[in-house]
Amino acid sequence: MQFKHVTLEFDGPVAILKLDHHEVMNAVSVDMLGGLADALDAIEEKKDEVRCIVLTGAGRAFCTGANLQGRNNQSKKTKAGLTLETGFHPFLRRIRNLHCPIVTAVNGPAAGAGMSFALLGDMILCARSAYFLQAFRRIGLVPDCGSTWLLPRLIGRARSIELSLMGERLPAEKALEWGLVNRVYDDGALMEEAMKLAQDLANGPTVALSLIRKLYWDSPENSFEEQLNLEFQCQLRAGDTEDFREGVGAFLEKRPAKFRGK
């Protein structure tokens, strides 16, 4: 399925969402944000079938941030940042509230907003040649798209501020060493490994996996008591699924579980 600068494919229970404007190294435009919204609508329509999503980029980049082409030629100047609340933020919120896990396959540079897109993955896989870049200071802007929330929680305050103030590249291997990403693969093996992982997640207990996502997304904002209460609520819901009954039965019968995502 083709949307504006976005491609969506399905491989069984896995949806492959690809940023597809390689002429500008998948820089994000208003059109692309619309394409992403349409693609997520299509995924939502197949909610009962799609049990994992892979987000990646076309060509040699993952996403190089906001598309700045034409800004100097605008007859009426628009304020930087206005598209955050109308375009970027709705997409980020939808990714946070997905019904299933998301794997980001970072196939090349992930800069600016593209770095935030990459870090939204529940599992973040990188090509060895990929790198991350907080590029905002290079054009006189501040980090956005949730990066100032995500980065300190992933790698700590000191490293987050350094990346943002200095605007230096963070290679994939160093990102792995820092705990920013989960795994690094040779470039040619990235998508194969990403799809293996996605299929494994897609064959898991989808309701429980979605609740695990919620628990970890909400955890930084909760007190200990609030998190205990949230775990209790989520466990009640997970324990009422067919997959829980299948998991227990498979354990007792010493056989692999066959989860259905229900």
PDB file of C-alpha atoms in Angstrom:
ATOM      1  CA  MET A   1       0.000   0.000   0.000  1.00  0.00           C
ATOM      2  CA  GLN A   2       1.373   3.397  -0.994  1.00  0.00           C
ATOM      3  CA  PHE A   3       0.650   6.605   0.867  1.00  0.00           C
ATOM      4  CA  LYS A   4       2.280  10.015   0.574  1.00  0.00           C
ATOM      5  CA  HIS A   5       6.008   9.288   1.067  1.00  0.00           C
ATOM      6  CA  VAL A   6       5.111   6.182   3.091  1.00  0.00           C
ATOM      7  CA  THR A   7       4.877   2.524   2.115  1.00  0.00           C
ATOM      8  CA  LEU A   8       2.930  -0.067   4.093  1.00  0.00           C
ATOM      9  CA  GLU A   9       3.296  -3.809   3.563  1.00  0.00           C
ATOM     10  CA  PHE A  10       2.004  -6.809   5.456  1.00  0.00           C
ATOM     11  CA  ASP A  11       3.909 -10.021   6.060  1.00  0.00           C
ATOM     12  CA  GLY A  12       1.435 -12.214   7.910  1.00  0.00           C
ATOM     13  CA  PRO A  13       0.835 -10.575  11.306  1.00  0.00           C
ATOM     14  CA  VAL A  14       3.673  -8.048  10.812  1.00  0.00           C
ATOM     15  CA  ALA A  15       3.078  -4.600   9.305  1.00  0.00           C
ATOM     16  CA  ILE A  16       6.149  -3.015   7.685  1.00  0.00           C
ATOM     17  CA  LEU A  17       5.882   0.778   7.770  1.00  0.00           C
ATOM     18  CA  LYS A  18       8.540   2.436   5.640  1.00  0.00           C
ATOM     19  CA  LEU A  19       9.415   6.126   5.417  1.00  0.00           C
ATOM     20  CA  ASP A  20       9.760   6.437   1.662  1.00  0.00           C
ATOM     21  CA  HIS A  21      11.100   9.738   0.364  1.00  0.00           C
ATOM     22  CA  HIS A  22      14.682   8.729  -0.294  1.00  0.00           C
ATOM     23  CA  GLU A  23      15.356  11.772  -2.496  1.00  0.00           C
ATOM     24  CA  VAL A  24      15.541  13.803   0.728  1.00  0.00           C
ATOM     25  CA  MET A  25      16.810  10.939   2.882  1.00  0.00           C
ATOM     26  CA  ASN A  26      13.295  10.454   4.291  1.00  0.00           C
ATOM     27  CA  ALA A  27      13.111  13.912   5.843  1.00  0.00           C
ATOM     28  CA  VAL A  28       9.671  14.460   7.341  1.00  0.00           C
ATOM     29  CA  SER A  29       7.271  16.809   5.592  1.00  0.00           C
ATOM     30  CA  VAL A  30       3.635  17.645   6.255  1.00  0.00           C
ATOM     31  CA  ASP A  31       2.790  15.299   3.376  1.00  0.00           C
ATOM     32  CA  MET A  32       4.729  12.442   4.982  1.00  0.00           C
ATOM     33  CA  LEU A  33       3.006  13.037   8.311  1.00  0.00           C
ATOM     34  CA  GLY A  34      -0.317  12.734   6.492  1.00  0.00           C
ATOM     35  CA  GLY A  35       0.899   9.529   4.866  1.00  0.00           C
ATOM     36  CA  LEU A  36       1.908   8.143   8.254  1.00  0.00           C
ATOM     37  CA  ALA A  37      -1.520   8.967   9.673  1.00  0.00           C
ATOM     38  CA  ASP A  38      -3.205   7.194   6.762  1.00  0.00           C
ATOM     39  CA  ALA A  39      -0.930   4.174   7.162  1.00  0.00           C
ATOM     40  CA  LEU A  40      -1.717   3.934  10.878  1.00  0.00           C
ATOM     41  CA  ASP A  41      -5.408   4.118   9.996  1.00  0.00           C
ATOM     42  CA  ALA A  42      -4.909   1.146   7.663  1.00  0.00           C
ATOM     43  CA  ILE A  43      -3.117  -0.752  10.423  1.00  0.00           C
ATOM     44  CA  GLU A  44      -5.907   0.097  12.843  1.00  0.00           C
ATOM     45  CA  GLU A  45      -8.423  -1.379  10.408  1.00  0.00           C
ATOM     46  CA  LYS A  46      -6.480  -4.657  10.626  1.00  0.00           C
ATOM     47  CA  LYS A  47      -5.997  -4.406  14.382  1.00  0.00           C
ATOM     48  CA  ASP A  48      -7.048  -8.000  14.987  1.00  0.00           C
ATOM     49  CA  GLU A  49      -4.557  -9.258  12.401  1.00  0.00           C
ATOM     50  CA  VAL A  50      -1.537  -6.983  12.900  1.00  0.00           C
ATOM     51  CA  ARG A  51       0.419  -8.076  15.978  1.00  0.00           C
ATOM     52  CA  CYS A  52       3.736  -6.279  15.433  1.00  0.00           C
ATOM     53  CA  ILE A  53       4.957  -3.282  13.428  1.00  0.00           C
ATOM     54  CA  VAL A  54       8.394  -2.692  11.895  1.00  0.00           C
ATOM     55  CA  LEU A  55       9.298   0.953  11.202  1.00  0.00           C
ATOM     56  CA  THR A  56      12.221   1.568   8.857  1.00  0.00           C
ATOM     57  CA  GLY A  57      13.410   3.871   6.075  1.00  0.00           C
ATOM     58  CA  ALA A  58      13.792   3.513   2.313  1.00  0.00           C
ATOM     59  CA  GLY A  59      17.193   3.868   0.703  1.00  0.00           C
ATOM     60  CA  ARG A  60      20.278   4.745   2.722  1.00  0.00           C
ATOM     61  CA  ALA A  61      18.677   6.741   5.549  1.00  0.00           C
ATOM     62  CA  PHE A  62      16.203   6.057   8.309  1.00  0.00           C
ATOM     63  CA  CYS A  63      15.043   9.666   8.685  1.00  0.00           C
ATOM     64  CA  THR A  64      17.063  12.868   8.656  1.00  0.00           C
ATOM     65  CA  GLY A  65      14.577  15.016  10.562  1.00  0.00           C
ATOM     66  CA  ALA A  66      12.185  17.674   9.337  1.00  0.00           C
ATOM     67  CA  ASN A  67      12.203  18.512   5.638  1.00  0.00           C
ATOM     68  CA  LEU A  68      13.547  22.086   5.432  1.00  0.00           C
ATOM     69  CA  GLN A  69      13.492  22.348   1.648  1.00  0.00           C
ATOM     70  CA  GLY A  70      11.808  25.509   0.468  1.00  0.00           C
ATOM     71  CA  ARG A  71      11.715  27.291   3.834  1.00  0.00           C
ATOM     72  CA  ASN A  72      13.914  30.135   2.570  1.00  0.00           C
ATOM     73  CA  ASN A  73      11.634  30.610  -0.452  1.00  0.00           C
ATOM     74  CA  GLN A  74       8.342  30.979   1.397  1.00  0.00           C
ATOM     75  CA  SER A  75       6.545  34.214   0.592  1.00  0.00           C
ATOM     76  CA  LYS A  76       4.868  34.122   3.987  1.00  0.00           C
ATOM     77  CA  LYS A  77       7.175  33.020   6.752  1.00  0.00           C
ATOM     78  CA  THR A  78       5.802  30.351   9.056  1.00  0.00           C
ATOM     79  CA  LYS A  79       7.009  29.971  12.599  1.00  0.00           C
ATOM     80  CA  ALA A  80       9.254  26.987  13.272  1.00  0.00           C
ATOM     81  CA  GLY A  81       7.518  24.463  15.450  1.00  0.00           C
ATOM     82  CA  LEU A  82       3.910  25.105  14.417  1.00  0.00           C
ATOM     83  CA  THR A  83       3.679  21.666  12.782  1.00  0.00           C
ATOM     84  CA  LEU A  84       4.712  19.949  16.012  1.00  0.00           C
ATOM     85  CA  GLU A  85       1.262  20.013  17.581  1.00  0.00           C
ATOM     86  CA  THR A  86      -0.655  19.586  14.328  1.00  0.00           C
ATOM     87  CA  GLY A  87       1.470  16.897  12.669  1.00  0.00           C
ATOM     88  CA  PHE A  88       4.322  15.408  14.659  1.00  0.00           C
ATOM     89  CA  HIS A  89       2.684  15.122  18.068  1.00  0.00           C
ATOM     90  CA  PRO A  90      -0.409  13.212  16.891  1.00  0.00           C
ATOM     91  CA  PHE A  91       1.903  10.663  15.236  1.00  0.00           C
ATOM     92  CA  LEU A  92       4.086  10.338  18.342  1.00  0.00           C
ATOM     93  CA  ARG A  93       1.033   9.877  20.557  1.00  0.00           C
ATOM     94  CA  ARG A  94      -0.370   7.199  18.262  1.00  0.00           C
ATOM     95  CA  ILE A  95       2.914   5.299  18.346  1.00  0.00           C
ATOM     96  CA  ARG A  96       2.976   5.450  22.148  1.00  0.00           C
ATOM     97  CA  ASN A  97      -0.554   4.034  22.318  1.00  0.00           C
ATOM     98  CA  LEU A  98      -0.157   1.236  19.760  1.00  0.00           C
ATOM     99  CA  HIS A  99      -1.992  -2.012  20.414  1.00  0.00           C
ATOM    100  CA  CYS A 100       1.104  -4.089  19.655  1.00  0.00           C
ATOM    101  CA  PRO A 101       4.918  -3.910  19.869  1.00  0.00           C
ATOM    102  CA  ILE A 102       6.910  -1.823  17.411  1.00  0.00           C
ATOM    103  CA  VAL A 103      10.406  -2.661  16.169  1.00  0.00           C
ATOM    104  CA  THR A 104      12.445   0.171  14.666  1.00  0.00           C
ATOM    105  CA  ALA A 105      14.999  -0.973  12.100  1.00  0.00           C
ATOM    106  CA  VAL A 106      17.392   1.987  11.865  1.00  0.00           C
ATOM    107  CA  ASN A 107      18.965   1.415   8.462  1.00  0.00           C
ATOM    108  CA  GLY A 108      20.934   4.666   8.272  1.00  0.00           C
ATOM    109  CA  PRO A 109      21.151   8.183   9.724  1.00  0.00           C
ATOM    110  CA  ALA A 110      18.481   9.035  12.307  1.00  0.00           C
ATOM    111  CA  ALA A 111      18.680  12.774  12.926  1.00  0.00           C
ATOM    112  CA  GLY A 112      16.475  15.317  14.651  1.00  0.00           C
ATOM    113  CA  ALA A 113      12.874  14.142  14.640  1.00  0.00           C
ATOM    114  CA  GLY A 114      14.106  10.975  12.949  1.00  0.00           C
ATOM    115  CA  MET A 115      16.117  10.138  16.059  1.00  0.00           C
ATOM    116  CA  SER A 116      12.949  10.441  18.137  1.00  0.00           C
ATOM    117  CA  PHE A 117      11.049   8.234  15.680  1.00  0.00           C
ATOM    118  CA  ALA A 118      13.769   5.598  16.007  1.00  0.00           C
ATOM    119  CA  LEU A 119      13.772   5.719  19.811  1.00  0.00           C
ATOM    120  CA  LEU A 120      10.016   5.091  19.969  1.00  0.00           C
ATOM    121  CA  GLY A 121      10.655   1.442  19.174  1.00  0.00           C
ATOM    122  CA  ASP A 122      10.080  -1.138  21.865  1.00  0.00           C
ATOM    123  CA  MET A 123      13.038  -2.916  20.300  1.00  0.00           C
ATOM    124  CA  ILE A 124      15.549  -0.714  18.473  1.00  0.00           C
ATOM    125  CA  LEU A 125      17.742  -2.464  15.914  1.00  0.00           C
ATOM    126  CA  CYS A 126      20.492  -0.666  13.990  1.00  0.00           C
ATOM    127  CA  ALA A 127      22.596  -1.214  10.927  1.00  0.00           C
ATOM    128  CA  ARG A 128      26.278  -0.983  11.798  1.00  0.00           C
ATOM    129  CA  SER A 129      26.670   2.095   9.571  1.00  0.00           C
ATOM    130  CA  ALA A 130      23.734   3.928  11.182  1.00  0.00           C
ATOM    131  CA  TYR A 131      24.188   6.880  13.478  1.00  0.00           C
ATOM    132  CA  PHE A 132      22.069   9.198  15.610  1.00  0.00           C
ATOM    133  CA  LEU A 133      22.243  12.971  15.607  1.00  0.00           C
ATOM    134  CA  GLN A 134      20.575  15.678  17.671  1.00  0.00           C
ATOM    135  CA  ALA A 135      20.823  18.088  14.784  1.00  0.00           C
ATOM    136  CA  PHE A 136      18.702  20.936  16.138  1.00  0.00           C
ATOM    137  CA  ARG A 137      21.528  23.147  17.405  1.00  0.00           C
ATOM    138  CA  ARG A 138      23.018  23.147  13.913  1.00  0.00           C
ATOM    139  CA  ILE A 139      20.075  25.223  12.669  1.00  0.00           C
ATOM    140  CA  GLY A 140      19.440  27.215  15.839  1.00  0.00           C
ATOM    141  CA  LEU A 141      16.541  25.189  17.224  1.00  0.00           C
ATOM    142  CA  VAL A 142      15.889  23.135  20.368  1.00  0.00           C
ATOM    143  CA  PRO A 143      15.300  19.372  20.496  1.00  0.00           C
ATOM    144  CA  ASP A 144      11.688  18.337  19.973  1.00  0.00           C
ATOM    145  CA  CYS A 145       9.471  15.336  19.160  1.00  0.00           C
ATOM    146  CA  GLY A 146       9.912  14.076  22.700  1.00  0.00           C
ATOM    147  CA  SER A 147      13.686  13.746  22.561  1.00  0.00           C
ATOM    148  CA  THR A 148      14.207  15.705  25.800  1.00  0.00           C
ATOM    149  CA  TRP A 149      11.864  13.242  27.530  1.00  0.00           C
ATOM    150  CA  LEU A 150      13.199  10.082  25.899  1.00  0.00           C
ATOM    151  CA  LEU A 151      16.952  10.676  26.030  1.00  0.00           C
ATOM    152  CA  PRO A 152      17.476  11.341  29.771  1.00  0.00           C
ATOM    153  CA  ARG A 153      15.444   8.242  30.602  1.00  0.00           C
ATOM    154  CA  LEU A 154      17.477   6.106  28.217  1.00  0.00           C
ATOM    155  CA  ILE A 155      21.049   7.359  28.656  1.00  0.00           C
ATOM    156  CA  GLY A 156      20.984   9.877  31.521  1.00  0.00           C
ATOM    157  CA  ARG A 157      21.113  13.651  31.776  1.00  0.00           C
ATOM    158  CA  ALA A 158      24.811  14.240  31.082  1.00  0.00           C
ATOM    159  CA  ARG A 159      24.950  12.299  27.830  1.00  0.00           C
ATOM    160  CA  SER A 160      21.594  13.703  26.679  1.00  0.00           C
ATOM    161  CA  ILE A 161      22.701  17.307  27.172  1.00  0.00           C
ATOM    162  CA  GLU A 162      26.034  16.632  25.493  1.00  0.00           C
ATOM    163  CA  LEU A 163      24.360  15.171  22.416  1.00  0.00           C
ATOM    164  CA  SER A 164      21.997  18.147  22.205  1.00  0.00           C
ATOM    165  CA  LEU A 165      24.517  20.931  22.912  1.00  0.00           C
ATOM    166  CA  MET A 166      27.335  19.571  20.762  1.00  0.00           C
ATOM    167  CA  GLY A 167      25.332  18.133  17.869  1.00  0.00           C
ATOM    168  CA  GLU A 168      27.828  15.336  17.293  1.00  0.00           C
ATOM    169  CA  ARG A 169      27.106  12.016  15.637  1.00  0.00           C
ATOM    170  CA  LEU A 170      26.511   9.002  17.857  1.00  0.00           C
ATOM    171  CA  PRO A 171      27.493   5.847  15.933  1.00  0.00           C
ATOM    172  CA  ALA A 172      25.354   2.720  16.269  1.00  0.00           C
ATOM    173  CA  GLU A 173      28.032   0.803  18.176  1.00  0.00           C
ATOM    174  CA  LYS A 174      28.407   3.593  20.729  1.00  0.00           C
ATOM    175  CA  ALA A 175      24.618   3.852  21.033  1.00  0.00           C
ATOM    176  CA  LEU A 176      24.567   0.134  21.857  1.00  0.00           C
ATOM    177  CA  GLU A 177      27.320   0.601  24.441  1.00  0.00           C
ATOM    178  CA  TRP A 178      25.314   3.413  26.042  1.00  0.00           C
ATOM    179  CA  GLY A 179      22.135   1.329  26.186  1.00  0.00           C
ATOM    180  CA  LEU A 180      20.275   3.554  23.733  1.00  0.00           C
ATOM    181  CA  VAL A 181      19.523   0.675  21.321  1.00  0.00           C
ATOM    182  CA  ASN A 182      19.043  -3.064  21.672  1.00  0.00           C
ATOM    183  CA  ARG A 183      21.045  -4.657  18.884  1.00  0.00           C
ATOM    184  CA  VAL A 184      23.405  -3.789  16.014  1.00  0.00           C
ATOM    185  CA  TYR A 185      23.737  -5.869  12.848  1.00  0.00           C
ATOM    186  CA  ASP A 186      25.717  -5.731   9.637  1.00  0.00           C
ATOM    187  CA  ASP A 187      23.853  -3.527   7.179  1.00  0.00           C
ATOM    188  CA  GLY A 188      22.820  -6.368   4.894  1.00  0.00           C
ATOM    189  CA  ALA A 189      21.399  -8.424   7.741  1.00  0.00           C
ATOM    190  CA  LEU A 190      19.350  -5.718   9.460  1.00  0.00           C
ATOM    191  CA  MET A 191      15.941  -6.244   7.847  1.00  0.00           C
ATOM    192  CA  GLU A 192      16.173 -10.028   7.994  1.00  0.00           C
ATOM    193  CA  GLU A 193      16.923  -9.854  11.709  1.00  0.00           C
ATOM    194  CA  ALA A 194      14.239  -7.234  12.273  1.00  0.00           C
ATOM    195  CA  MET A 195      11.647  -9.422  10.590  1.00  0.00           C
ATOM    196  CA  LYS A 196      12.703 -12.474  12.611  1.00  0.00           C
ATOM    197  CA  LEU A 197      12.254 -10.504  15.800  1.00  0.00           C
ATOM    198  CA  ALA A 198       8.956  -9.009  14.640  1.00  0.00           C
ATOM    199  CA  GLN A 199       7.553 -12.420  13.726  1.00  0.00           C
ATOM    200  CA  ASP A 200       8.574 -13.754  17.134  1.00  0.00           C
ATOM    201  CA  LEU A 201       6.765 -10.871  18.852  1.00  0.00           C
ATOM    202  CA  ALA A 202       3.767 -11.216  16.544  1.00  0.00           C
ATOM    203  CA  ASN A 203       3.379 -14.840  17.570  1.00  0.00           C
ATOM    204  CA  GLY A 204       3.385 -13.890  21.247  1.00  0.00           C
ATOM    205  CA  PRO A 205       0.542 -12.977  23.621  1.00  0.00           C
ATOM    206  CA  THR A 206      -0.365  -9.656  22.002  1.00  0.00           C
ATOM    207  CA  VAL A 207      -2.606  -8.334  24.771  1.00  0.00           C
ATOM    208  CA  ALA A 208       0.077  -8.944  27.397  1.00  0.00           C
ATOM    209  CA  LEU A 209       2.762  -7.409  25.161  1.00  0.00           C
ATOM    210  CA  SER A 210       0.652  -4.306  24.654  1.00  0.00           C
ATOM    211  CA  LEU A 211       0.156  -4.021  28.417  1.00  0.00           C
ATOM    212  CA  ILE A 212       3.914  -4.427  28.956  1.00  0.00           C
ATOM    213  CA  ARG A 213       4.400  -1.470  26.590  1.00  0.00           C
ATOM    214  CA  LYS A 214       1.936   0.585  28.625  1.00  0.00           C
ATOM    215  CA  LEU A 215       3.600  -0.295  31.929  1.00  0.00           C
ATOM    216  CA  TYR A 216       7.020   0.857  30.770  1.00  0.00           C
ATOM    217  CA  TRP A 217       5.726   3.958  28.999  1.00  0.00           C
ATOM    218  CA  ASP A 218       3.795   5.044  32.106  1.00  0.00           C
ATOM    219  CA  SER A 219       6.425   4.039  34.667  1.00  0.00           C
ATOM    220  CA  PRO A 220       8.591   7.225  34.534  1.00  0.00           C
ATOM    221  CA  GLU A 221       5.586   9.371  35.397  1.00  0.00           C
ATOM    222  CA  ASN A 222       4.259   7.205  38.254  1.00  0.00           C
ATOM    223  CA  SER A 223       5.120   6.909  41.913  1.00  0.00           C
ATOM    224  CA  PHE A 224       5.927   3.436  43.216  1.00  0.00           C
ATOM    225  CA  GLU A 225       2.398   3.066  44.590  1.00  0.00           C
ATOM    226  CA  GLU A 226       0.853   4.244  41.330  1.00  0.00           C
ATOM    227  CA  GLN A 227       2.935   1.746  39.394  1.00  0.00           C
ATOM    228  CA  LEU A 228       1.925  -1.084  41.734  1.00  0.00           C
ATOM    229  CA  ASN A 229      -1.707  -0.198  41.109  1.00  0.00           C
ATOM    230  CA  LEU A 230      -1.145  -0.073  37.350  1.00  0.00           C
ATOM    231  CA  GLU A 231       0.561  -3.491  37.411  1.00  0.00           C
ATOM    232  CA  PHE A 232      -2.420  -4.843  39.333  1.00  0.00           C
ATOM    233  CA  GLN A 233      -4.894  -3.468  36.780  1.00  0.00           C
ATOM    234  CA  CYS A 234      -2.873  -4.746  33.823  1.00  0.00           C
ATOM    235  CA  GLN A 235      -2.431  -8.171  35.383  1.00  0.00           C
ATOM    236  CA  LEU A 236      -6.174  -8.482  35.886  1.00  0.00           C
ATOM    237  CA  ARG A 237      -6.692  -7.742  32.206  1.00  0.00           C
ATOM    238  CA  ALA A 238      -3.916 -10.058  31.013  1.00  0.00           C
ATOM    239  CA  GLY A 239      -5.167 -12.834  33.265  1.00  0.00           C
ATOM    240  CA  ASP A 240      -8.562 -12.683  31.582  1.00  0.00           C
ATOM    241  CA  THR A 241      -7.218 -13.516  28.117  1.00  0.00           C
ATOM    242  CA  GLU A 242      -7.303 -16.747  26.140  1.00  0.00           C
ATOM    243  CA  ASP A 243      -3.533 -16.442  25.756  1.00  0.00           C
ATOM    244  CA  PHE A 244      -3.027 -16.633  29.518  1.00  0.00           C
ATOM    245  CA  ARG A 245      -5.046 -19.839  29.670  1.00  0.00           C
ATOM    246  CA  GLU A 246      -3.127 -21.227  26.695  1.00  0.00           C
ATOM    247  CA  GLY A 247       0.218 -20.242  28.238  1.00  0.00           C
ATOM    248  CA  VAL A 248      -0.545 -21.997  31.507  1.00  0.00           C
ATOM    249  CA  GLY A 249      -1.857 -25.058  29.702  1.00  0.00           C
ATOM    250  CA  ALA A 250       1.235 -25.241  27.486  1.00  0.00           C
ATOM    251  CA  PHE A 251       3.500 -24.899  30.530  1.00  0.00           C
ATOM    252  CA  LEU A 252       1.753 -27.722  32.389  1.00  0.00           C
ATOM    253  CA  GLU A 253       1.678 -29.928  29.298  1.00  0.00           C
ATOM    254  CA  LYS A 254       5.329 -29.141  28.492  1.00  0.00           C
ATOM    255  CA  ARG A 255       4.621 -27.971  24.947  1.00  0.00           C
ATOM    256  CA  PRO A 256       5.132 -24.705  23.037  1.00  0.00           C
ATOM    257  CA  ALA A 257       2.302 -22.236  23.543  1.00  0.00           C
ATOM    258  CA  LYS A 258       0.175 -21.249  20.565  1.00  0.00           C
ATOM    259  CA  PHE A 259      -0.866 -17.700  21.289  1.00  0.00           C
ATOM    260  CA  ARG A 260      -3.654 -16.100  19.285  1.00  0.00           C
ATOM    261  CA  GLY A 261      -3.417 -12.542  20.513  1.00  0.00           C
ATOM    262  CA  LYS A 262      -6.759 -12.753  22.327  1.00  0.00           C
TER     263      LYS A 262
END
